[in-house]
Amino acid sequence: MSLLEVKNLTVKFPSRKGDFTAVDDVSLSVEPGEILGIVGESGAGKSTVGNAIISLLEAPGYMSDGSIWLKGGRIDDLDENLKSTIRGRRIGMIFQDPLTSLNPLETVGAQLIETIILHLELSEKAARARAIDLLNQVGIENAEERVDQYPHQFSGGMRQRVVIALALCSDPEVVIADEPTTALDVSIQAQILSLLRKLCEERNVGMIMVTHDMGVIAEITDRVAVMYRGKLVEIGETEKVLYKPTHEYTKSLISAVPRPDKKADRFPLVTYIEDVETLPEDVKLSDLWLGKTRDYEDFEGSMLTVERLKLDFVTKRAIFKRNNTYFTALKGVSFDIKQGEVFGIVGESGSGKSTIARCVTGIYEPSDGTVSICGADLNKLVDINKRNYYRRQTQMVFQDPFSSLNGRMRVENIIAEPIIFHKQAADKTEVRKIVHELLEIVGLGTGAARKFPHEFSGGQRQRISIARALATRPRFLICDEPTSALDVSIQAQILNLLKDLQEELGLTMMFISHDLPVIRQMCDRVAVMQSGEILEIAETEALFNTPQHSYTKKLLELMPKFRTSA
Amino acid sequence: MLTFIARRMIQSVLVMIAVGLITFGLLRFVGDPISNMVGQDTSIAEREQLKEDLGLNDPFVIQFANFAKNAVKGEFGLSYTLRVPVSQLLSERLPATLELSIMSALLALFIGMPMGIYTAIHKDSWLTKFFLSSSLVGVSLPTFLIGILLILLFGVVFRWLPTFGRGEVVDLGWWTTGLLTWSGIKSLILPTITLAIFQLTLIMRLVRAEMLEVLRTDYIKFGRARGLSMRALHYRHALKNTLIPVITITGLQLGSIIAFSLITESVFQWPGMGLLFIQAIGNADVPIMAAYLVLIAFIFVAINLMVDILYVVLDPRLRTTVGD
């Protein structure tokens, strides 16, 4: 008898077009002390399995078939009162985003004590002692003191520890962790994963780890279940599934994960896709508007030179300017990017990597230092036409494809806007022709022009962003985490597209990411950043093989190890 | 916290000075105060004398300083038409208005909030649908119409409740109240309901919208996953988070109930400030208008200050940014 058994689980969401089956006949089991991973891309139904186990399906979803057994007792057909004796008490849950998982208005202690009293019927004092004990166990220092603090006084990683402590309040037998480290940095991720592993072993808890990240799966799970469109395609020992996959989907999914160990020419695509999104066909760029010679003057030297770039943010405004409190986001950063080079910037959140991009594009005005693009210092250029001439050569692709496109504009207008602003076309028909060409190039087809952004998926929207960035025929493209919001299969497509464009158009690129494998595949040279400073700049291969700075070594060590089967 | 309150106080004083300037402008430059005060047969010499006596020939700054000094003391001069100090008129009328508006604010809050919570928690019950559709009526019917309908029903048809005035009032020396006599309470019922209905529906809809928003958040979902009862989630975790935006709107609404109760007051012939103000407009009685303006601005500023402080008390996130 397993600790937790899910038999033939089917979950349906009724909609106007008939029922949508989110989970289709899934059976799995968890043993005590074991970590079972559920992996899949967004929409695969992996979170729904977790929610169904704890009977927290989002309305109108319902379990249309199957059963769930905890230690031999069926738990899915209990009434709501009995279910709440299982939720939190025998099955704990950890969610993805630690920043929103805690009630902002109550102290961490109050939330812990409330849950402890509910499940263990202890006195207020005993519950408090247990709360402090739990915080100690999950690795929060000064637990005595921190128990009376509010969630906003904790960092993201610390908050996730509090969330874990909350899930462990009543010594549950099973813990379901839904993407517990997705919102965290690599170093924090490593800490949280080892904490979860340790707690599992010490308490003999069975854990279900829902994630899209193959690295996490390889790092801590004993067995793994692979889901695709609601179906369980493969389940087995982690080693076996990852390195000797049997199902076609698993094979192609695993091969699409960017390799940390070796540089490949192209990213392997997830070829196992039922209704194929139009992949970019071979377009001869040199025949098109985008490929034609641009009206830029040639110049000698680097594409971008950044010298002693410094940026302060005012955190607290005082009456006199000299009394202001500042946060220094960039502490005098210098580097240069050669023409035609792909330059990577890697670092954890808060290291200032996006801030550099924003200073270079002129979104932020630096407090000190110079930024020269194509040999011209932009902050010294007063003439607006001259400024626009240089601005036009630099374009940016943002991280979040959902908020970086105006939802009330049609795609053709979004892409046409920079063309019209920079007067790149003679008349409306030419603008339209260019827009259609750009849409073809990024693989969306001209049909996309009349649609609105919300009609597209995340990957397609990122393609729109790229088309918009290309619309001024830039020489220098800045990509700020362009794929971190996307699934592995989509990530591979977008990165390939960027690579192709870079090669064929001879673009210079600044590529910002926290994802080391992606950096390794994309970049020629890499800068490693930590708290506003560049620690190390090196050729990509040299950096990965012989890192110099201790922080770089640490980052490389913490990167979840996952080698592909090839 | 103290520096925060101090800073807010300074801002409030600045607002009051600005309002004072506008009011002063109204008082001095809209029409000729002398010809408002005196009759047709006053000679030019007498007018000049009066002008000198009233300090109207002084430079602007001194005039404004005098005005401000008096305003702080609550003195706004004599009413043109009633020939009584404005301060005396206001202190007679203020209790009536405050009693009416505070009662109706309480009514709106104590009925609107539970209704909002109920309609958010029981999204599909028939009672929710009834509340929501009838609240539309409350929002869309003009106040005076509601007043007249109430008078027609309870005053004329059933003859249960008085339809005008405050009834018997008890004079406490500094305050007159209708809450201590049976007829006073009876007279309060209809105008209170009339004034409350719009606020009530507004608060209900606001609480409902905010609550629905909060119930969708991750921490409520995480609370459910921890096995917390729906009761604890709804009334502890969700309600507290719902209240923060509700407080702002309710505070502003209280201000506008006090300031703009004049329609209700005139429908029910309620002897409050609103009625006084309407009569003052009719008679071009500038001192009363000026005093009314300053007073209302003061009430708004005071309520805003309280709302800001309440915000900081409720939301620990603001406490750290506010600092000491």
Tab-separated table of N, CA, C and O in Angstrom, chain B residues 101-205:
chain	number	residue	atom	x	y	z
B	101	SER	N	-25.755	63.343	9.443
B	101	SER	CA	-24.791	62.678	8.549
B	101	SER	C	-24.100	61.510	9.230
B	101	SER	O	-23.859	60.485	8.599
B	102	ILE	N	-23.783	61.664	10.516
B	102	ILE	CA	-23.095	60.552	11.178
B	102	ILE	C	-24.033	59.356	11.303
B	102	ILE	O	-23.647	58.212	11.052
B	103	MET	N	-25.299	59.619	11.627
B	103	MET	CA	-26.249	58.509	11.704
B	103	MET	C	-26.349	57.792	10.360
B	103	MET	O	-26.359	56.570	10.294
B	104	SER	N	-26.421	58.573	9.298
B	104	SER	CA	-26.604	57.905	8.007
B	104	SER	C	-25.316	57.226	7.556
B	104	SER	O	-25.359	56.168	6.925
B	105	ALA	N	-24.152	57.782	7.938
B	105	ALA	CA	-22.904	57.099	7.604
B	105	ALA	C	-22.828	55.765	8.333
B	105	ALA	O	-22.442	54.741	7.760
B	106	LEU	N	-23.217	55.789	9.625
B	106	LEU	CA	-23.201	54.539	10.395
B	106	LEU	C	-24.153	53.528	9.768
B	106	LEU	O	-23.824	52.354	9.614
B	107	LEU	N	-25.344	54.017	9.421
B	107	LEU	CA	-26.339	53.126	8.802
B	107	LEU	C	-25.762	52.510	7.527
B	107	LEU	O	-25.813	51.284	7.321
B	108	ALA	N	-25.152	53.366	6.684
B	108	ALA	CA	-24.611	52.882	5.417
B	108	ALA	C	-23.506	51.868	5.660
B	108	ALA	O	-23.427	50.830	5.003
B	109	LEU	N	-22.665	52.149	6.651
B	109	LEU	CA	-21.531	51.274	6.924
B	109	LEU	C	-21.997	49.939	7.487
B	109	LEU	O	-21.579	48.870	7.035
B	110	PHE	N	-22.894	49.995	8.483
B	110	PHE	CA	-23.256	48.757	9.174
B	110	PHE	C	-24.229	47.898	8.382
B	110	PHE	O	-24.406	46.723	8.691
B	111	ILE	N	-24.878	48.465	7.386
B	111	ILE	CA	-25.694	47.609	6.528
B	111	ILE	C	-24.944	47.298	5.238
B	111	ILE	O	-24.946	46.173	4.769
B	112	GLY	N	-24.248	48.301	4.702
B	112	GLY	CA	-23.557	48.109	3.423
B	112	GLY	C	-22.417	47.098	3.497
B	112	GLY	O	-22.263	46.265	2.612
B	113	MET	N	-21.635	47.145	4.590
B	113	MET	CA	-20.501	46.219	4.702
B	113	MET	C	-20.952	44.763	4.768
B	113	MET	O	-20.488	43.945	3.970
B	114	PRO	N	-21.857	44.415	5.709
B	114	PRO	CA	-22.300	43.014	5.721
B	114	PRO	C	-22.912	42.579	4.402
B	114	PRO	O	-22.684	41.463	3.939
B	115	MET	N	-23.672	43.492	3.762
B	115	MET	CA	-24.268	43.132	2.479
B	115	MET	C	-23.177	42.865	1.443
B	115	MET	O	-23.254	41.905	0.672
B	116	GLY	N	-22.134	43.698	1.448
B	116	GLY	CA	-21.034	43.508	0.508
B	116	GLY	C	-20.330	42.187	0.752
B	116	GLY	O	-20.045	41.434	-0.174
B	117	ILE	N	-20.078	41.892	2.031
B	117	ILE	CA	-19.397	40.633	2.359
B	117	ILE	C	-20.269	39.454	1.942
B	117	ILE	O	-19.797	38.506	1.321
B	118	TYR	N	-21.562	39.559	2.269
B	118	TYR	CA	-22.461	38.455	1.923
B	118	TYR	C	-22.481	38.213	0.405
B	118	TYR	O	-22.332	37.100	-0.057
B	119	THR	N	-22.619	39.303	-0.348
B	119	THR	CA	-22.731	39.122	-1.796
B	119	THR	C	-21.415	38.629	-2.411
B	119	THR	O	-21.423	38.027	-3.466
B	120	ALA	N	-20.295	38.890	-1.718
B	120	ALA	CA	-19.021	38.387	-2.257
B	120	ALA	C	-18.856	36.905	-1.952
B	120	ALA	O	-18.372	36.137	-2.778
B	121	ILE	N	-19.259	36.506	-0.748
B	121	ILE	CA	-19.059	35.108	-0.351
B	121	ILE	C	-20.073	34.200	-1.042
B	121	ILE	O	-19.725	33.144	-1.564
B	122	HIS	N	-21.339	34.620	-1.026
B	122	HIS	CA	-22.365	33.800	-1.684
B	122	HIS	C	-22.648	34.405	-3.044
B	122	HIS	O	-23.639	35.104	-3.230
B	123	LYS	N	-21.750	34.111	-3.972
B	123	LYS	CA	-21.814	34.794	-5.260
B	123	LYS	C	-23.108	34.520	-6.026
B	123	LYS	O	-23.583	35.350	-6.769
B	124	ASP	N	-23.643	33.301	-5.867
B	124	ASP	CA	-24.752	32.904	-6.742
B	124	ASP	C	-26.093	32.789	-6.043
B	124	ASP	O	-27.054	32.318	-6.639
B	125	SER	N	-26.168	33.197	-4.762
B	125	SER	CA	-27.454	33.009	-4.090
B	125	SER	C	-28.482	34.008	-4.623
B	125	SER	O	-28.128	35.061	-5.171
B	126	TRP	N	-29.762	33.689	-4.444
B	126	TRP	CA	-30.805	34.585	-4.986
B	126	TRP	C	-30.814	35.896	-4.238
B	126	TRP	O	-31.136	36.944	-4.769
B	127	LEU	N	-30.412	35.843	-2.942
B	127	LEU	CA	-30.391	37.070	-2.145
B	127	LEU	C	-29.351	38.041	-2.706
B	127	LEU	O	-29.569	39.247	-2.771
B	128	THR	N	-28.202	37.489	-3.132
B	128	THR	CA	-27.161	38.313	-3.750
B	128	THR	C	-27.700	39.004	-4.988
B	128	THR	O	-27.508	40.206	-5.181
B	129	LYS	N	-28.417	38.222	-5.804
B	129	LYS	CA	-28.954	38.816	-7.029
B	129	LYS	C	-29.940	39.915	-6.700
B	129	LYS	O	-29.979	40.968	-7.342
B	130	PHE	N	-30.735	39.674	-5.640
B	130	PHE	CA	-31.710	40.678	-5.224
B	130	PHE	C	-30.993	41.944	-4.734
B	130	PHE	O	-31.331	43.052	-5.144
B	131	PHE	N	-29.980	41.748	-3.883
B	131	PHE	CA	-29.226	42.900	-3.365
B	131	PHE	C	-28.612	43.700	-4.514
B	131	PHE	O	-28.692	44.921	-4.549
B	132	LEU	N	-28.016	42.981	-5.451
B	132	LEU	CA	-27.295	43.671	-6.519
B	132	LEU	C	-28.250	44.445	-7.404
B	132	LEU	O	-27.992	45.596	-7.764
B	133	SER	N	-29.391	43.818	-7.741
B	133	SER	CA	-30.289	44.543	-8.641
B	133	SER	C	-30.973	45.695	-7.914
B	133	SER	O	-31.173	46.764	-8.478
B	134	SER	N	-31.287	45.499	-6.619
B	134	SER	CA	-31.930	46.627	-5.935
B	134	SER	C	-30.919	47.734	-5.647
B	134	SER	O	-31.296	48.898	-5.549
B	135	SER	N	-29.648	47.367	-5.550
B	135	SER	CA	-28.663	48.421	-5.315
B	135	SER	C	-28.555	49.337	-6.529
B	135	SER	O	-28.237	50.508	-6.402
B	136	LEU	N	-28.840	48.782	-7.706
B	136	LEU	CA	-28.852	49.622	-8.911
B	136	LEU	C	-29.873	50.729	-8.770
B	136	LEU	O	-29.630	51.877	-9.139
B	137	VAL	N	-31.037	50.379	-8.227
B	137	VAL	CA	-32.073	51.385	-8.002
B	137	VAL	C	-31.546	52.456	-7.058
B	137	VAL	O	-31.697	53.650	-7.288
B	138	GLY	N	-30.861	51.998	-5.981
B	138	GLY	CA	-30.331	52.933	-5.007
B	138	GLY	C	-29.333	53.899	-5.615
B	138	GLY	O	-29.325	55.080	-5.291
B	139	VAL	N	-28.513	53.390	-6.514
B	139	VAL	CA	-27.500	54.255	-7.114
B	139	VAL	C	-28.128	55.214	-8.113
B	139	VAL	O	-27.733	56.363	-8.226
B	140	SER	N	-29.139	54.734	-8.834
B	140	SER	CA	-29.607	55.551	-9.953
B	140	SER	C	-30.735	56.526	-9.570
B	140	SER	O	-30.907	57.519	-10.256
B	141	LEU	N	-31.476	56.266	-8.497
B	141	LEU	CA	-32.523	57.218	-8.126
B	141	LEU	C	-31.907	58.443	-7.464
B	141	LEU	O	-31.072	58.308	-6.575
B	142	PRO	N	-32.324	59.660	-7.885
B	142	PRO	CA	-31.793	60.846	-7.226
B	142	PRO	C	-32.301	60.946	-5.779
B	142	PRO	O	-33.400	60.506	-5.467
B	143	THR	N	-31.437	61.512	-4.929
B	143	THR	CA	-31.744	61.573	-3.501
B	143	THR	C	-33.097	62.226	-3.211
B	143	THR	O	-33.875	61.735	-2.404
B	144	PHE	N	-33.372	63.341	-3.902
B	144	PHE	CA	-34.607	64.062	-3.549
B	144	PHE	C	-35.834	63.217	-3.848
B	144	PHE	O	-36.827	63.251	-3.132
B	145	LEU	N	-35.716	62.383	-4.914
B	145	LEU	CA	-36.854	61.546	-5.273
B	145	LEU	C	-37.091	60.489	-4.188
B	145	LEU	O	-38.223	60.255	-3.760
B	146	ILE	N	-35.998	59.893	-3.718
B	146	ILE	CA	-36.118	58.900	-2.646
B	146	ILE	C	-36.781	59.561	-1.438
B	146	ILE	O	-37.702	59.022	-0.832
B	147	GLY	N	-36.319	60.782	-1.108
B	147	GLY	CA	-36.883	61.512	0.023
B	147	GLY	C	-38.373	61.717	-0.146
B	147	GLY	O	-39.169	61.423	0.747
B	148	ILE	N	-38.752	62.185	-1.324
B	148	ILE	CA	-40.170	62.476	-1.547
B	148	ILE	C	-40.998	61.194	-1.495
B	148	ILE	O	-42.087	61.167	-0.899
B	149	LEU	N	-40.456	60.125	-2.065
B	149	LEU	CA	-41.195	58.856	-2.025
B	149	LEU	C	-41.378	58.377	-0.590
B	149	LEU	O	-42.455	57.916	-0.212
B	150	LEU	N	-40.306	58.501	0.206
B	150	LEU	CA	-40.396	58.081	1.603
B	150	LEU	C	-41.444	58.915	2.343
B	150	LEU	O	-42.229	58.394	3.132
B	151	ILE	N	-41.416	60.234	2.082
B	151	ILE	CA	-42.393	61.105	2.737
B	151	ILE	C	-43.805	60.669	2.355
B	151	ILE	O	-44.695	60.527	3.200
B	152	LEU	N	-43.996	60.414	1.068
B	152	LEU	CA	-45.307	60.017	0.571
B	152	LEU	C	-45.790	58.755	1.283
B	152	LEU	O	-46.913	58.676	1.779
B	153	LEU	N	-44.894	57.775	1.386
B	153	LEU	CA	-45.270	56.476	1.918
B	153	LEU	C	-45.477	56.526	3.432
B	153	LEU	O	-46.556	56.225	3.951
B	154	PHE	N	-44.428	56.967	4.161
B	154	PHE	CA	-44.485	56.862	5.617
B	154	PHE	C	-45.116	58.088	6.267
B	154	PHE	O	-45.595	58.015	7.386
B	155	GLY	N	-45.082	59.202	5.584
B	155	GLY	CA	-45.635	60.415	6.167
B	155	GLY	C	-47.070	60.630	5.771
B	155	GLY	O	-47.928	60.942	6.602
B	156	VAL	N	-47.383	60.431	4.486
B	156	VAL	CA	-48.716	60.784	4.002
B	156	VAL	C	-49.652	59.573	4.027
B	156	VAL	O	-50.747	59.636	4.570
B	157	VAL	N	-49.199	58.431	3.486
B	157	VAL	CA	-50.087	57.279	3.402
B	157	VAL	C	-50.276	56.610	4.755
B	157	VAL	O	-51.394	56.467	5.250
B	158	PHE	N	-49.149	56.240	5.396
B	158	PHE	CA	-49.273	55.518	6.675
B	158	PHE	C	-49.343	56.453	7.873
B	158	PHE	O	-49.804	56.079	8.937
B	159	ARG	N	-48.839	57.657	7.710
B	159	ARG	CA	-48.799	58.642	8.801
B	159	ARG	C	-48.044	58.116	10.027
B	159	ARG	O	-48.472	58.292	11.170
B	160	TRP	N	-46.944	57.415	9.809
B	160	TRP	CA	-46.172	56.872	10.924
B	160	TRP	C	-45.095	57.839	11.408
B	160	TRP	O	-44.806	57.925	12.574
B	161	LEU	N	-44.496	58.525	10.481
B	161	LEU	CA	-43.304	59.300	10.827
B	161	LEU	C	-43.461	60.747	10.411
B	161	LEU	O	-44.110	61.048	9.402
B	162	PRO	N	-42.857	61.655	11.191
B	162	PRO	CA	-42.908	63.079	10.801
B	162	PRO	C	-42.094	63.298	9.523
B	162	PRO	O	-41.170	62.564	9.239
B	163	THR	N	-42.461	64.316	8.766
B	163	THR	CA	-41.827	64.522	7.469
B	163	THR	C	-40.966	65.770	7.421
B	163	THR	O	-40.334	66.033	6.418
B	164	PHE	N	-40.974	66.575	8.476
B	164	PHE	CA	-40.071	67.740	8.433
B	164	PHE	C	-39.596	68.118	9.830
B	164	PHE	O	-40.197	67.744	10.838
B	165	GLY	N	-38.461	68.826	9.874
B	165	GLY	CA	-37.919	69.331	11.121
B	165	GLY	C	-37.231	68.254	11.948
B	165	GLY	O	-37.144	67.100	11.543
B	166	ARG	N	-36.717	68.686	13.103
B	166	ARG	CA	-35.971	67.762	13.946
B	166	ARG	C	-36.813	67.215	15.087
B	166	ARG	O	-36.316	66.446	15.897
B	167	GLY	N	-38.052	67.624	15.226
B	167	GLY	CA	-38.835	67.213	16.386
B	167	GLY	C	-38.338	67.936	17.621
B	167	GLY	O	-37.739	68.999	17.540
B	168	GLU	N	-38.585	67.340	18.782
B	168	GLU	CA	-38.147	67.967	20.029
B	168	GLU	C	-36.652	67.764	20.195
B	168	GLU	O	-36.167	66.651	20.036
B	169	VAL	N	-35.927	68.821	20.536
B	169	VAL	CA	-34.501	68.650	20.763
B	169	VAL	C	-34.159	69.013	22.197
B	169	VAL	O	-34.833	69.815	22.836
B	170	VAL	N	-33.121	68.364	22.701
B	170	VAL	CA	-32.653	68.661	24.041
B	170	VAL	C	-31.399	69.509	23.920
B	170	VAL	O	-30.501	69.178	23.157
B	171	ASP	N	-31.367	70.615	24.643
B	171	ASP	CA	-30.208	71.506	24.562
B	171	ASP	C	-29.206	71.167	25.652
B	171	ASP	O	-29.525	71.232	26.833
B	172	LEU	N	-28.023	70.755	25.245
B	172	LEU	CA	-26.988	70.387	26.220
B	172	LEU	C	-26.034	71.537	26.469
B	172	LEU	O	-24.956	71.363	26.994
B	173	GLY	N	-26.451	72.719	26.027
B	173	GLY	CA	-25.593	73.883	26.215
B	173	GLY	C	-24.705	74.081	24.999
B	173	GLY	O	-24.874	75.033	24.256
B	174	TRP	N	-23.795	73.168	24.725
B	174	TRP	CA	-22.890	73.307	23.584
B	174	TRP	C	-23.386	72.500	22.393
B	174	TRP	O	-22.818	72.519	21.332
B	175	TRP	N	-24.436	71.815	22.571
B	175	TRP	CA	-24.880	70.889	21.524
B	175	TRP	C	-26.379	70.699	21.679
B	175	TRP	O	-26.895	70.660	22.798
B	176	THR	N	-27.096	70.582	20.560
B	176	THR	CA	-28.512	70.240	20.663
B	176	THR	C	-28.705	68.881	20.024
B	176	THR	O	-28.165	68.611	18.948
B	177	THR	N	-29.420	68.032	20.702
B	177	THR	CA	-29.562	66.696	20.159
B	177	THR	C	-31.018	66.268	20.063
B	177	THR	O	-31.840	66.622	20.914
B	178	GLY	N	-31.317	65.520	19.019
B	178	GLY	CA	-32.662	64.982	18.864
B	178	GLY	C	-32.715	63.527	19.270
B	178	GLY	O	-33.744	62.879	19.181
B	179	LEU	N	-31.557	63.015	19.721
B	179	LEU	CA	-31.493	61.584	19.995
B	179	LEU	C	-32.081	61.210	21.344
B	179	LEU	O	-32.246	60.040	21.645
B	180	LEU	N	-32.385	62.233	22.169
B	180	LEU	CA	-32.844	61.914	23.516
B	180	LEU	C	-34.367	61.941	23.649
B	180	LEU	O	-34.896	61.609	24.687
B	181	THR	N	-35.040	62.399	22.600
B	181	THR	CA	-36.504	62.404	22.687
B	181	THR	C	-37.067	61.490	21.615
B	181	THR	O	-36.467	61.291	20.557
B	182	TRP	N	-38.214	60.934	21.908
B	182	TRP	CA	-38.874	60.010	21.004
B	182	TRP	C	-39.188	60.692	19.661
B	182	TRP	O	-38.911	60.153	18.586
B	183	SER	N	-39.698	61.938	19.745
B	183	SER	CA	-40.060	62.613	18.493
B	183	SER	C	-38.811	62.991	17.704
B	183	SER	O	-38.811	62.982	16.475
B	184	GLY	N	-37.722	63.271	18.442
B	184	GLY	CA	-36.466	63.589	17.763
B	184	GLY	C	-35.967	62.395	16.968
B	184	GLY	O	-35.559	62.514	15.800
B	185	ILE	N	-36.007	61.218	17.597
B	185	ILE	CA	-35.544	60.009	16.911
B	185	ILE	C	-36.440	59.711	15.719
B	185	ILE	O	-35.966	59.395	14.624
B	186	LYS	N	-37.760	59.850	15.929
B	186	LYS	CA	-38.682	59.566	14.831
B	186	LYS	C	-38.426	60.496	13.640
B	186	LYS	O	-38.489	60.078	12.483
B	187	SER	N	-38.130	61.759	13.944
B	187	SER	CA	-37.882	62.696	12.843
B	187	SER	C	-36.594	62.375	12.107
B	187	SER	O	-36.415	62.753	10.953
B	188	LEU	N	-35.678	61.721	12.819
B	188	LEU	CA	-34.379	61.452	12.220
B	188	LEU	C	-34.464	60.319	11.195
B	188	LEU	O	-33.671	60.268	10.246
B	189	ILE	N	-35.443	59.412	11.368
B	189	ILE	CA	-35.451	58.180	10.571
B	189	ILE	C	-35.481	58.430	9.067
B	189	ILE	O	-34.584	57.991	8.339
B	190	LEU	N	-36.480	59.162	8.596
B	190	LEU	CA	-36.612	59.312	7.140
B	190	LEU	C	-35.423	60.014	6.496
B	190	LEU	O	-34.857	59.501	5.529
B	191	PRO	N	-34.988	61.183	7.020
B	191	PRO	CA	-33.827	61.812	6.367
B	191	PRO	C	-32.570	60.951	6.429
B	191	PRO	O	-31.787	60.925	5.474
B	192	THR	N	-32.391	60.210	7.533
B	192	THR	CA	-31.202	59.357	7.623
B	192	THR	C	-31.208	58.316	6.516
B	192	THR	O	-30.207	58.117	5.815
B	193	ILE	N	-32.372	57.665	6.347
B	193	ILE	CA	-32.449	56.637	5.304
B	193	ILE	C	-32.192	57.260	3.937
B	193	ILE	O	-31.421	56.746	3.123
B	194	THR	N	-32.832	58.396	3.686
B	194	THR	CA	-32.688	59.052	2.392
B	194	THR	C	-31.219	59.326	2.079
B	194	THR	O	-30.724	59.051	0.993
B	195	LEU	N	-30.534	59.872	3.096
B	195	LEU	CA	-29.144	60.244	2.884
B	195	LEU	C	-28.254	59.010	2.777
B	195	LEU	O	-27.230	59.016	2.099
B	196	ALA	N	-28.667	57.917	3.447
B	196	ALA	CA	-27.785	56.748	3.528
B	196	ALA	C	-27.848	55.871	2.288
B	196	ALA	O	-26.877	55.180	1.978
B	197	ILE	N	-28.994	55.891	1.587
B	197	ILE	CA	-29.191	54.850	0.564
B	197	ILE	C	-28.093	54.830	-0.491
B	197	ILE	O	-27.528	53.787	-0.800
B	198	PHE	N	-27.728	56.015	-0.991
B	198	PHE	CA	-26.699	56.034	-2.025
B	198	PHE	C	-25.367	55.512	-1.485
B	198	PHE	O	-24.711	54.676	-2.098
B	199	GLN	N	-24.982	55.992	-0.304
B	199	GLN	CA	-23.713	55.556	0.294
B	199	GLN	C	-23.730	54.063	0.552
B	199	GLN	O	-22.739	53.376	0.351
B	200	LEU	N	-24.881	53.601	1.015
B	200	LEU	CA	-25.007	52.181	1.355
B	200	LEU	C	-24.743	51.308	0.137
B	200	LEU	O	-23.950	50.362	0.190
B	201	THR	N	-25.377	51.648	-0.967
B	201	THR	CA	-25.186	50.826	-2.158
B	201	THR	C	-23.753	50.940	-2.666
B	201	THR	O	-23.162	49.965	-3.103
B	202	LEU	N	-23.203	52.134	-2.530
B	202	LEU	CA	-21.822	52.320	-2.980
B	202	LEU	C	-20.872	51.460	-2.148
B	202	LEU	O	-20.036	50.742	-2.685
B	203	ILE	N	-21.044	51.524	-0.826
B	203	ILE	CA	-20.163	50.746	0.058
B	203	ILE	C	-20.344	49.259	-0.213
B	203	ILE	O	-19.383	48.502	-0.304
B	204	MET	N	-21.587	48.839	-0.409
B	204	MET	CA	-21.827	47.430	-0.659
B	204	MET	C	-21.095	46.959	-1.915
B	204	MET	O	-20.402	45.954	-1.897
B	205	ARG	N	-21.249	47.735	-2.977
B	205	ARG	CA	-20.618	47.315	-4.229
B	205	ARG	C	-19.095	47.348	-4.116
B	205	ARG	O	-18.406	46.500	-4.652
